[in-house]
PDB file of C-alpha atoms in Angstrom:
ATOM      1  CA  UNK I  17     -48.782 -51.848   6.918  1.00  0.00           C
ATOM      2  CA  UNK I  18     -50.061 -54.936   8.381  1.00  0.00           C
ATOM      3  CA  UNK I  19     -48.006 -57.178   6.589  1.00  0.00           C
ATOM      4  CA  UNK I  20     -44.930 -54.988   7.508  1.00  0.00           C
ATOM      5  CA  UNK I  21     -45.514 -54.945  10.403  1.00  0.00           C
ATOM      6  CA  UNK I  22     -45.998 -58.784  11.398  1.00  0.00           C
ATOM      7  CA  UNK I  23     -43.144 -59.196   9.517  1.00  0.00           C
ATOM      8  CA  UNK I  24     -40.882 -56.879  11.857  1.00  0.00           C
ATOM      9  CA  UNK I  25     -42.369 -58.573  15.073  1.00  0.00           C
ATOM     10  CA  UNK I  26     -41.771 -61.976  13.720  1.00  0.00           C
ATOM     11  CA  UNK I  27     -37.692 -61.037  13.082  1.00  0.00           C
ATOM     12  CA  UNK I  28     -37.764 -58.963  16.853  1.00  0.00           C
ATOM     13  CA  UNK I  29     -40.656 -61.092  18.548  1.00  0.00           C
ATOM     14  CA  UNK I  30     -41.689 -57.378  19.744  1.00  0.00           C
ATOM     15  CA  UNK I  31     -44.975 -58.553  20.976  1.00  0.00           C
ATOM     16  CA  UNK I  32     -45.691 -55.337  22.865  1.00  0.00           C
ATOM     17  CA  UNK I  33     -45.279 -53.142  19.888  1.00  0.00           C
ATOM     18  CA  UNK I  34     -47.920 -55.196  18.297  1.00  0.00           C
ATOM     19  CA  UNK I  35     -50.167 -54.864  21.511  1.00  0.00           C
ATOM     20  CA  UNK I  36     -49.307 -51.199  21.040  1.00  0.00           C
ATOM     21  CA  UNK I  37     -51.154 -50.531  17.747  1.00  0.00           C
ATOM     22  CA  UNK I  38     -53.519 -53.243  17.874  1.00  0.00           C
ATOM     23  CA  UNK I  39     -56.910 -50.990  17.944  1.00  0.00           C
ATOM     24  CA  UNK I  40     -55.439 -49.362  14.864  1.00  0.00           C
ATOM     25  CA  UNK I  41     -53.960 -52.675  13.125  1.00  0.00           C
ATOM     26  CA  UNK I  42     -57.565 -53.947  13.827  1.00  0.00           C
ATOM     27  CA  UNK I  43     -59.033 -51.039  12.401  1.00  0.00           C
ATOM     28  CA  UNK I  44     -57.892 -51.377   9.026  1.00  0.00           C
ATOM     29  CA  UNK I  45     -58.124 -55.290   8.938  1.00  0.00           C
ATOM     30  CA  UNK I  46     -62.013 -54.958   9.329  1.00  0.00           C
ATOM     31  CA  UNK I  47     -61.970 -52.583   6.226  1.00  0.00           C
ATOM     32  CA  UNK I  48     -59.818 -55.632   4.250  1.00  0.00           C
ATOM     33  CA  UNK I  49     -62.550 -57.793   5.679  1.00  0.00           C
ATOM     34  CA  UNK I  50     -65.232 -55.610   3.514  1.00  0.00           C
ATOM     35  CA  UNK I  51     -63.197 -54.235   0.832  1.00  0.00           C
ATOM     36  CA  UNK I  52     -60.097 -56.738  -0.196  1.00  0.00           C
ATOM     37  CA  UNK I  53     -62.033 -60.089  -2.030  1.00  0.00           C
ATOM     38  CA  UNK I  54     -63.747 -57.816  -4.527  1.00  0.00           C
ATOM     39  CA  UNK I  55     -61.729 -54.617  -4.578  1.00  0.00           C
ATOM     40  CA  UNK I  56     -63.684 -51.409  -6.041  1.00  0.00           C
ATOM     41  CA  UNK I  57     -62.427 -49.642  -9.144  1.00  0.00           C
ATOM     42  CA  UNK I  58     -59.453 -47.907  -7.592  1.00  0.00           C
ATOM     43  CA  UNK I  59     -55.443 -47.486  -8.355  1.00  0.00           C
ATOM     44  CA  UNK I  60     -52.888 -49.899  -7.128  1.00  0.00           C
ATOM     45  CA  UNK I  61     -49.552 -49.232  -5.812  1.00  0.00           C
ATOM     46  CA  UNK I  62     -48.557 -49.117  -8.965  1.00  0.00           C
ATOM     47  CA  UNK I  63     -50.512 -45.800 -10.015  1.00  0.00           C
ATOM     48  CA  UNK I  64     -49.031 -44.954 -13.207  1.00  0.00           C
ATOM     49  CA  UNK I  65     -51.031 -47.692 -14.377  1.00  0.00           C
ATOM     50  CA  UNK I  66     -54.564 -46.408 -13.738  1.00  0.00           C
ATOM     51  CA  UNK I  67     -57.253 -47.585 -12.199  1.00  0.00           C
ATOM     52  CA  UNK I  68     -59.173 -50.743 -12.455  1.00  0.00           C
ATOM     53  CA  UNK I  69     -61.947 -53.060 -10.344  1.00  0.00           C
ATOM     54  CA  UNK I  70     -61.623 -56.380  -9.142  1.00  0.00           C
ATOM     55  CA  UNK I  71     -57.400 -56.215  -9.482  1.00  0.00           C
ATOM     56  CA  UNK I  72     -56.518 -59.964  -9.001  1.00  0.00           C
ATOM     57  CA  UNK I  73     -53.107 -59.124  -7.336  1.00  0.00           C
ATOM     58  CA  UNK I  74     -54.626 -56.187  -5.234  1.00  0.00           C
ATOM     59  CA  UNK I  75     -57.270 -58.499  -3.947  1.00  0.00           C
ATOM     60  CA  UNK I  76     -54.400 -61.348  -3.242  1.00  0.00           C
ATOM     61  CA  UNK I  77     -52.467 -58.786  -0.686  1.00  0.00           C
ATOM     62  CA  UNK I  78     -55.547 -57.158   0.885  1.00  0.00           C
ATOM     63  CA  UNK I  79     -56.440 -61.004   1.901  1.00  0.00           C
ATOM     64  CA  UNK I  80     -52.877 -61.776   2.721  1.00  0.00           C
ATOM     65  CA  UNK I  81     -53.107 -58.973   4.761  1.00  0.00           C
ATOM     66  CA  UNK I  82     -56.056 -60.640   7.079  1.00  0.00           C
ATOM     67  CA  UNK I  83     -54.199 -63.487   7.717  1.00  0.00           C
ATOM     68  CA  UNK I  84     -51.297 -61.918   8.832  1.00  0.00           C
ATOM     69  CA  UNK I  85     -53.875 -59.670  11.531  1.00  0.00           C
ATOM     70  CA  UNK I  86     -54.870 -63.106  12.818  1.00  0.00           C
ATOM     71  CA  UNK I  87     -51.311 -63.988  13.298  1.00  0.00           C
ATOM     72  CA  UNK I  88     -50.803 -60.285  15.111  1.00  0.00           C
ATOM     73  CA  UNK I  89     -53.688 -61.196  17.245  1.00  0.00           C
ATOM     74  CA  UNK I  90     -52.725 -65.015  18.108  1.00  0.00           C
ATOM     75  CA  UNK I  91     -49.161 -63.277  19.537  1.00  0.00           C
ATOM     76  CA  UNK I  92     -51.166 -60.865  21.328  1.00  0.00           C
ATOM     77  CA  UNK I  93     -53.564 -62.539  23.115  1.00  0.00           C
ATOM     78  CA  UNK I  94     -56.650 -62.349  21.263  1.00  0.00           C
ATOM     79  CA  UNK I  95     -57.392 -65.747  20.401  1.00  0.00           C
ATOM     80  CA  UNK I  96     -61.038 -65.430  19.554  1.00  0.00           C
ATOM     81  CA  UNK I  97     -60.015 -62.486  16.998  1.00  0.00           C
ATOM     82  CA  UNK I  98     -57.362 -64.560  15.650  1.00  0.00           C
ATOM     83  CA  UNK I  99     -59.942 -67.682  14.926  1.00  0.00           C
ATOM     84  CA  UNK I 100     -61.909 -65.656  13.341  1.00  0.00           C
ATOM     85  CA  UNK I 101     -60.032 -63.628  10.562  1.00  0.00           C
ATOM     86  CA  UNK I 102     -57.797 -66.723   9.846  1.00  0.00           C
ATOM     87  CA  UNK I 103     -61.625 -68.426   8.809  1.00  0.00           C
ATOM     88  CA  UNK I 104     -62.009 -65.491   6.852  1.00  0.00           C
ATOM     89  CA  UNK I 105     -58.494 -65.571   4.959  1.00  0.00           C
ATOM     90  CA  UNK I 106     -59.379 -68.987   3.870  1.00  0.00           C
ATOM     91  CA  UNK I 107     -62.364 -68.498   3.040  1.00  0.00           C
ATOM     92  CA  UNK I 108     -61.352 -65.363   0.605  1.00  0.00           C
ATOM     93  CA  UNK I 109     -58.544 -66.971  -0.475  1.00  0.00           C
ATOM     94  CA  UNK I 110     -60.459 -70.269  -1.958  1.00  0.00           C
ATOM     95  CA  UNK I 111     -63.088 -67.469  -3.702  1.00  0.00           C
ATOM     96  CA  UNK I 112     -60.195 -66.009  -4.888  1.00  0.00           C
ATOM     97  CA  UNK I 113     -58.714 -68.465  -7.077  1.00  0.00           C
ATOM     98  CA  UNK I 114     -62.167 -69.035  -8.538  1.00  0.00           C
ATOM     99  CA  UNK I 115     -62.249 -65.617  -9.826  1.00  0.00           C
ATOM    100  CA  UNK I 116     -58.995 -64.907 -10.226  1.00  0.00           C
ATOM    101  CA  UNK I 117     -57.519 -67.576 -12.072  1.00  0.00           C
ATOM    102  CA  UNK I 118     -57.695 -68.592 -15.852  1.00  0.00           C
ATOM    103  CA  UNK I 119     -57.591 -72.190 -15.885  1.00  0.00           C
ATOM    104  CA  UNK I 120     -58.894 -72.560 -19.512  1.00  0.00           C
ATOM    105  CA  UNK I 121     -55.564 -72.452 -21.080  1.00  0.00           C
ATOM    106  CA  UNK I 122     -53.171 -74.798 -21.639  1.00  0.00           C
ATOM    107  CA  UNK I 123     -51.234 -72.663 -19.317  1.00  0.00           C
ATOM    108  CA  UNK I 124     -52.944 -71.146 -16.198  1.00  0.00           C
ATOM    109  CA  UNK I 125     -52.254 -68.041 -14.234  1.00  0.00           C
ATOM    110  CA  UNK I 126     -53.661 -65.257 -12.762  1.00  0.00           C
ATOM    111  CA  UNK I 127     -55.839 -62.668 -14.392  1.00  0.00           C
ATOM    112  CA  UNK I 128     -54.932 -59.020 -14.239  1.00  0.00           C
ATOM    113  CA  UNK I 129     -58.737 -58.526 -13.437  1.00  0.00           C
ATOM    114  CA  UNK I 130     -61.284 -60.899 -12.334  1.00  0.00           C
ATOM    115  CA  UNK I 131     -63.139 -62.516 -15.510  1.00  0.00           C
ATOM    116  CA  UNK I 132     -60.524 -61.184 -18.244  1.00  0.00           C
ATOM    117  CA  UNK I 133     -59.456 -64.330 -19.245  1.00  0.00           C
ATOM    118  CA  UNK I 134     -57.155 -61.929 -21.730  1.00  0.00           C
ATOM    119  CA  UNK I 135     -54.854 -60.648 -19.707  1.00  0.00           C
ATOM    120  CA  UNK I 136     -52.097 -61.648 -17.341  1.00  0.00           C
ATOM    121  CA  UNK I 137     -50.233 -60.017 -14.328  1.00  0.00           C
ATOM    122  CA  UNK I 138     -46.838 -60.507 -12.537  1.00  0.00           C
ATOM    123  CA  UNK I 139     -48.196 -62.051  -9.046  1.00  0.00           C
ATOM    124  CA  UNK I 140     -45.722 -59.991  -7.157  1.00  0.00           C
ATOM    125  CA  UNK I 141     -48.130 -60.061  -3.366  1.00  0.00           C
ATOM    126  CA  UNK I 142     -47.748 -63.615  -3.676  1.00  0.00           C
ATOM    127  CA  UNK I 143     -44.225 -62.808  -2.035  1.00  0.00           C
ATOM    128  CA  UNK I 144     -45.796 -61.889   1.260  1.00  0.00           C
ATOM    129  CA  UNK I 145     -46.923 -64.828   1.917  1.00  0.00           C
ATOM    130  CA  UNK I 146     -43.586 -66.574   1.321  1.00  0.00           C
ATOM    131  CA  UNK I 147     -42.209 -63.786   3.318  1.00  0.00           C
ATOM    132  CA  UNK I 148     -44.798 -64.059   6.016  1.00  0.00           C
ATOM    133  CA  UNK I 149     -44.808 -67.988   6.147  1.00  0.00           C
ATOM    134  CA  UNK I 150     -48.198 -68.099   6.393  1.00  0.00           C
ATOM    135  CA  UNK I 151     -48.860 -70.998   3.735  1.00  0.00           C
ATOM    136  CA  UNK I 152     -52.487 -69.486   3.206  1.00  0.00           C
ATOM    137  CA  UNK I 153     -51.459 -69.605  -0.799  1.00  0.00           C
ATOM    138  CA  UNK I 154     -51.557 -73.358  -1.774  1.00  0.00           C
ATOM    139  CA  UNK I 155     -48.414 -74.107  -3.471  1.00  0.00           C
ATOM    140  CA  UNK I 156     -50.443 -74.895  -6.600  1.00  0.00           C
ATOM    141  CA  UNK I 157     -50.652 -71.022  -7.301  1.00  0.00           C
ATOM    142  CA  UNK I 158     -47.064 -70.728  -7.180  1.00  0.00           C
ATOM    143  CA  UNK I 159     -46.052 -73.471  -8.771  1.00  0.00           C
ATOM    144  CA  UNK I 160     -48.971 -72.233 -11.339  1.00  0.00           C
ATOM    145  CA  UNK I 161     -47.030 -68.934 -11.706  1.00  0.00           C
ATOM    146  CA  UNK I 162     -43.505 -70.416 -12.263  1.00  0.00           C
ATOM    147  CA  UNK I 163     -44.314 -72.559 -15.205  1.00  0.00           C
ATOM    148  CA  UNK I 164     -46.726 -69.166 -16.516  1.00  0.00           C
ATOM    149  CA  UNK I 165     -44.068 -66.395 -16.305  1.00  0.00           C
ATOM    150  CA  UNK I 166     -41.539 -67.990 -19.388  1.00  0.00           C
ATOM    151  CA  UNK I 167     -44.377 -68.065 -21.746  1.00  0.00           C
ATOM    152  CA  UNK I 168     -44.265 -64.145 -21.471  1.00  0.00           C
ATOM    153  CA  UNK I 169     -41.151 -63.062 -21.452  1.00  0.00           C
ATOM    154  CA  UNK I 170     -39.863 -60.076 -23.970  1.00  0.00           C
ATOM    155  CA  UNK I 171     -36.483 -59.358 -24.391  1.00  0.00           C
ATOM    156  CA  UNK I 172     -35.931 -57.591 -21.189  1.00  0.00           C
ATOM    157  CA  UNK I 173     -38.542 -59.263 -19.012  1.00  0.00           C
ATOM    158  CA  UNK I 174     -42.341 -59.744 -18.341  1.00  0.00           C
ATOM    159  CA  UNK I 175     -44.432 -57.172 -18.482  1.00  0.00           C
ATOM    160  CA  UNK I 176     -46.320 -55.880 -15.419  1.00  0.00           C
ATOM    161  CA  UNK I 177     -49.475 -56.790 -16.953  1.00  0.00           C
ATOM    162  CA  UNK I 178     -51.464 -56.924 -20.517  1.00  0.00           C
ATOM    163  CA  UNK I 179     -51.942 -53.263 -20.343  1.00  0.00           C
ATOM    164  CA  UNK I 180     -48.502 -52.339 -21.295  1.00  0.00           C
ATOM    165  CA  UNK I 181     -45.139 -53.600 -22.275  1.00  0.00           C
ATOM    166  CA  UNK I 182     -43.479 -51.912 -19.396  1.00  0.00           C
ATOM    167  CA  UNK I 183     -42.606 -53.687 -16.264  1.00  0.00           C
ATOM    168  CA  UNK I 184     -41.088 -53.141 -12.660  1.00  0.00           C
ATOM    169  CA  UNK I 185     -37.889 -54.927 -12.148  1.00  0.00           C
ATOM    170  CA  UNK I 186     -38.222 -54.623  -8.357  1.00  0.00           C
ATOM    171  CA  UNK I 187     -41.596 -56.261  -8.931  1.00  0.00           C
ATOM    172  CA  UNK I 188     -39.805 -58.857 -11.146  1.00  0.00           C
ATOM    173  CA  UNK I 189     -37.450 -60.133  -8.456  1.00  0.00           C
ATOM    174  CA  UNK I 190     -40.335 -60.537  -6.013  1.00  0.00           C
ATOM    175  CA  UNK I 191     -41.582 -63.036  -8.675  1.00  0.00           C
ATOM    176  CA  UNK I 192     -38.623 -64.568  -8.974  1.00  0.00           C
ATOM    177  CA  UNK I 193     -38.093 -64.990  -5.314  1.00  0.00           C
ATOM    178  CA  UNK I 194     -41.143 -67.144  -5.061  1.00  0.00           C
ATOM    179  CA  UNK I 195     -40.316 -69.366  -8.061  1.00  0.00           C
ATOM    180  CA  UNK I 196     -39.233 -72.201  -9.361  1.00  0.00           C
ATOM    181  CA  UNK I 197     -35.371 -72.504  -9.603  1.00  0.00           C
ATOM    182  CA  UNK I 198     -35.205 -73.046 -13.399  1.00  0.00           C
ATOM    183  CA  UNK I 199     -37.395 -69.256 -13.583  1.00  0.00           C
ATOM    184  CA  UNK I 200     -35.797 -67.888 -11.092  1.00  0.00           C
ATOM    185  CA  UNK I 201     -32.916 -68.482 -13.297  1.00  0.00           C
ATOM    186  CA  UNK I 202     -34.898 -66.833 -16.045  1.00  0.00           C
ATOM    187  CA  UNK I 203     -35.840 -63.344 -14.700  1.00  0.00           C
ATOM    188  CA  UNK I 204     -32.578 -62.727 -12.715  1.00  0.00           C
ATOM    189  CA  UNK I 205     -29.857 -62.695 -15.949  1.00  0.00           C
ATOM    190  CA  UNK I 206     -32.886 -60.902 -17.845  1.00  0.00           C
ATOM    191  CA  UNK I 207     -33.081 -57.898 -15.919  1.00  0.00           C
ATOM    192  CA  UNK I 208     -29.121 -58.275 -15.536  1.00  0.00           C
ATOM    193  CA  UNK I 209     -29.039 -58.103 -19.483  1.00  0.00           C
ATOM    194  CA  UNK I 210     -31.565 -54.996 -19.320  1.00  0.00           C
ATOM    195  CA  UNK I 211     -29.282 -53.008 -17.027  1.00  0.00           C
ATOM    196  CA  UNK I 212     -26.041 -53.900 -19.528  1.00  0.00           C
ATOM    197  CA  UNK I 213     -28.005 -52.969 -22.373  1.00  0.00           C
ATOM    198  CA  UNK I 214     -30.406 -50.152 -21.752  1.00  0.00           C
ATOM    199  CA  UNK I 215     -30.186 -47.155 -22.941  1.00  0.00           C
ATOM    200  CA  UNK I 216     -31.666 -45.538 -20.044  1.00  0.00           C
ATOM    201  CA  UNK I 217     -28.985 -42.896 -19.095  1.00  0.00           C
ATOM    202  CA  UNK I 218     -30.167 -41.520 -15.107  1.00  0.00           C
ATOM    203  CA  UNK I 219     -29.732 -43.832 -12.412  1.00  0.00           C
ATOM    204  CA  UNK I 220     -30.943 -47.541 -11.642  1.00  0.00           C
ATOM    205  CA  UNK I 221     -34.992 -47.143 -12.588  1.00  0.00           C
ATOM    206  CA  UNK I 222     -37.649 -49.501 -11.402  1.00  0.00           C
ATOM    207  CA  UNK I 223     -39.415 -48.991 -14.380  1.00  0.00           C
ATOM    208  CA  UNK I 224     -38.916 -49.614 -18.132  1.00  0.00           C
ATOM    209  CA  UNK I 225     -39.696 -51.341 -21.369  1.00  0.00           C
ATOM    210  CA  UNK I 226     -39.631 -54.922 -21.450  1.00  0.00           C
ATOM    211  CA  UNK I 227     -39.146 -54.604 -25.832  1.00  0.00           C
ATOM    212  CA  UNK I 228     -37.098 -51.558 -25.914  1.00  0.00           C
ATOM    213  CA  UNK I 229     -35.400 -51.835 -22.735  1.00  0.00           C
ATOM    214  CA  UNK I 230     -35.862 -47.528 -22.357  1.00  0.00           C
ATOM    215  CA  UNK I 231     -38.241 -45.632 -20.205  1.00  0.00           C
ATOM    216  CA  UNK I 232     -41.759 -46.069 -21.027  1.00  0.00           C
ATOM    217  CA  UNK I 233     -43.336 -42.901 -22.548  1.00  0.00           C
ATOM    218  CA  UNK I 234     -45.688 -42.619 -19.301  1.00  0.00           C
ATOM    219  CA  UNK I 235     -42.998 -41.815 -16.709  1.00  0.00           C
ATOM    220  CA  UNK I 236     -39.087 -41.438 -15.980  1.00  0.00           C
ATOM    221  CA  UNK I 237     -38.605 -43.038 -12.286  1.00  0.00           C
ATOM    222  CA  UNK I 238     -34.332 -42.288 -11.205  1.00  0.00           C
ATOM    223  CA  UNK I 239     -33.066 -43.904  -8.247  1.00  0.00           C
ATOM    224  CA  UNK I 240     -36.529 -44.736  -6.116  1.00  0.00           C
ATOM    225  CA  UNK I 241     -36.495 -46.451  -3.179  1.00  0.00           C
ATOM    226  CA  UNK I 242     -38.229 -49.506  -4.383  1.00  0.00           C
ATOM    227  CA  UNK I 243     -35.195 -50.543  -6.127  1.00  0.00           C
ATOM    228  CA  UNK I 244     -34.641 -52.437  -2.174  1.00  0.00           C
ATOM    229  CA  UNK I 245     -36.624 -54.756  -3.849  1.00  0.00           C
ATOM    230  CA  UNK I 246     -33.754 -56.668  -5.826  1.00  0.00           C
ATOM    231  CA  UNK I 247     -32.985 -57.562  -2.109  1.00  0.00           C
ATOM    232  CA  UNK I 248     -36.129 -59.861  -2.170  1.00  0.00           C
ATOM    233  CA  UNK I 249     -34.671 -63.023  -2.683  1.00  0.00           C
ATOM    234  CA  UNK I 250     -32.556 -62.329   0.534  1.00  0.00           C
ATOM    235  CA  UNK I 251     -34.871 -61.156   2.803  1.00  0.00           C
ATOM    236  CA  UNK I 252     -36.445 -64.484   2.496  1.00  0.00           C
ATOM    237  CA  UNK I 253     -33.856 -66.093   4.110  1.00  0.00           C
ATOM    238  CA  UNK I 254     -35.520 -64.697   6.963  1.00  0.00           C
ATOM    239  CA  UNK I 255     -38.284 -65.689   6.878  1.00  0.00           C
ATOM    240  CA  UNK I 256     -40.084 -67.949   9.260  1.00  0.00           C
ATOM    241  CA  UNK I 257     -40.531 -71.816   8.081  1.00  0.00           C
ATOM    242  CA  UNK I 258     -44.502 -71.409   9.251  1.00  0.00           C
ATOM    243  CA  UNK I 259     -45.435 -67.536  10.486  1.00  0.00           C
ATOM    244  CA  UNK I 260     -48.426 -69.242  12.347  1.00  0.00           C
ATOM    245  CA  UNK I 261     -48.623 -69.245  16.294  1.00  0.00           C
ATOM    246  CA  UNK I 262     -50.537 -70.969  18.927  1.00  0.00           C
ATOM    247  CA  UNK I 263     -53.086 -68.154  20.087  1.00  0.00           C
ATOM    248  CA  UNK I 264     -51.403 -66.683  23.473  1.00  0.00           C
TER     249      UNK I 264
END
């Protein structure tokens, strides 16, 4: 909610509606300040998945999701609150890649979980901060990420993480939107190939088999709203060059 909502006052520079809700936004930034760097065993957005401590890619958004409070307060006046929690993204985010990221391998990427050097996850909250233009992220983590992703790909795509061969194509395309060119040019005929080839037979789903192509035995998804999210790549066209503000 945070990062949705900076996001709609930096396309309507509605200052006042951040002034609004800022008790509230500030509310639930305090408990990303105590829960988001080393997130509890709990279930992601994606809950079909189960649930799972220290989620690499939960932790990424909850911290994310500071940064862009300190840019809420900075439009709205609080200064001293926006010094602060911008200290604190940085601070989480540098900790972050320490436990985050396997960087003994020849190629280096994100862990689905903090210390399982195993596994691998698509990066998808990375897009927020593209989306955000926040530049918290140093561009070696994306640029980390883009030459990761083709080392994984299945027939129909890259799974959403080691624990399955299933994947999100919405999820997909927010990868892609923060790649390189050359993957971007990788996921996007991919998941074009799935939908002329799967033998899915509902409407558009968000979720399916990167091997198979078909729905995953765990769940049949028809039509969600999440499929917005092959709109990614555009919605980053409006995106602020740098989301950061001088303190009002």
């Amino acid at each position: 909610m945070i990062i949705m909502t900076l996001a709609y006052a930096q396309r309507t520079n509605d200052n006042a509606y951040l002034s609004q809700h800022y008790k509230i936004l500030k509310q639930w930034n305090e408990y990303l300040v105590q829960e988001a760097l080393i997130p509890a065993n709990q279930i992601s957005t994606d809950d079909f998945a189960g649930a799972l401590a220290n989620q690499t890619n939960l932790a990424l958004k909850g911290i994310i999701g500071i940064e862009a409070f300190a840019q809420i307060a900075n439009r709205t006046g609080h200064a001293a609150d926006g010094a602060n929690y911008t200290q604190i993204a940085h601070n989480y985010i540098t900790q972050w890649e320490t436990y985050g990221i396997n960087n003994a391998t020849t190629t280096p990427h994100a862990e689905l979980s903090y210390g399982n050097a195993s596994s691998y996850v698509l990066l998808y909250n990375l897009y927020a901060d593209a989306e955000l233009g926040l530049q918290l992220v140093p561009q070696s983590v994306y640029d980390m990420q883009s030459a990761f992703y083709p080392t994984v790909f299945n027939t129909y795509g890259v799974p959403l993480d080691t624990r399955h061969t299933y994947t999100k194509n919405d999820w997909e395309l927010f990868c892609a939107a923060v790649a390189s060119s050359s993957t971007k040019a990788q996921f996007i005929p991919t998941i074009a190939k799935w939908l002329g080839e799967t033998p899915t037979n509902f409407a558009f789903t968000d979720l399916y088999d990167t091997i198979t192509g078909d729905y995953p035995t765990s769940a049949i998804f028809i039509a969600r709203p999440v499929v917005g999210g092959m709109y990614s790549l555009l919605a980053l066209n409006s995106a602020p060059s740098s989301g950061y503000v001088t303190p009002n």
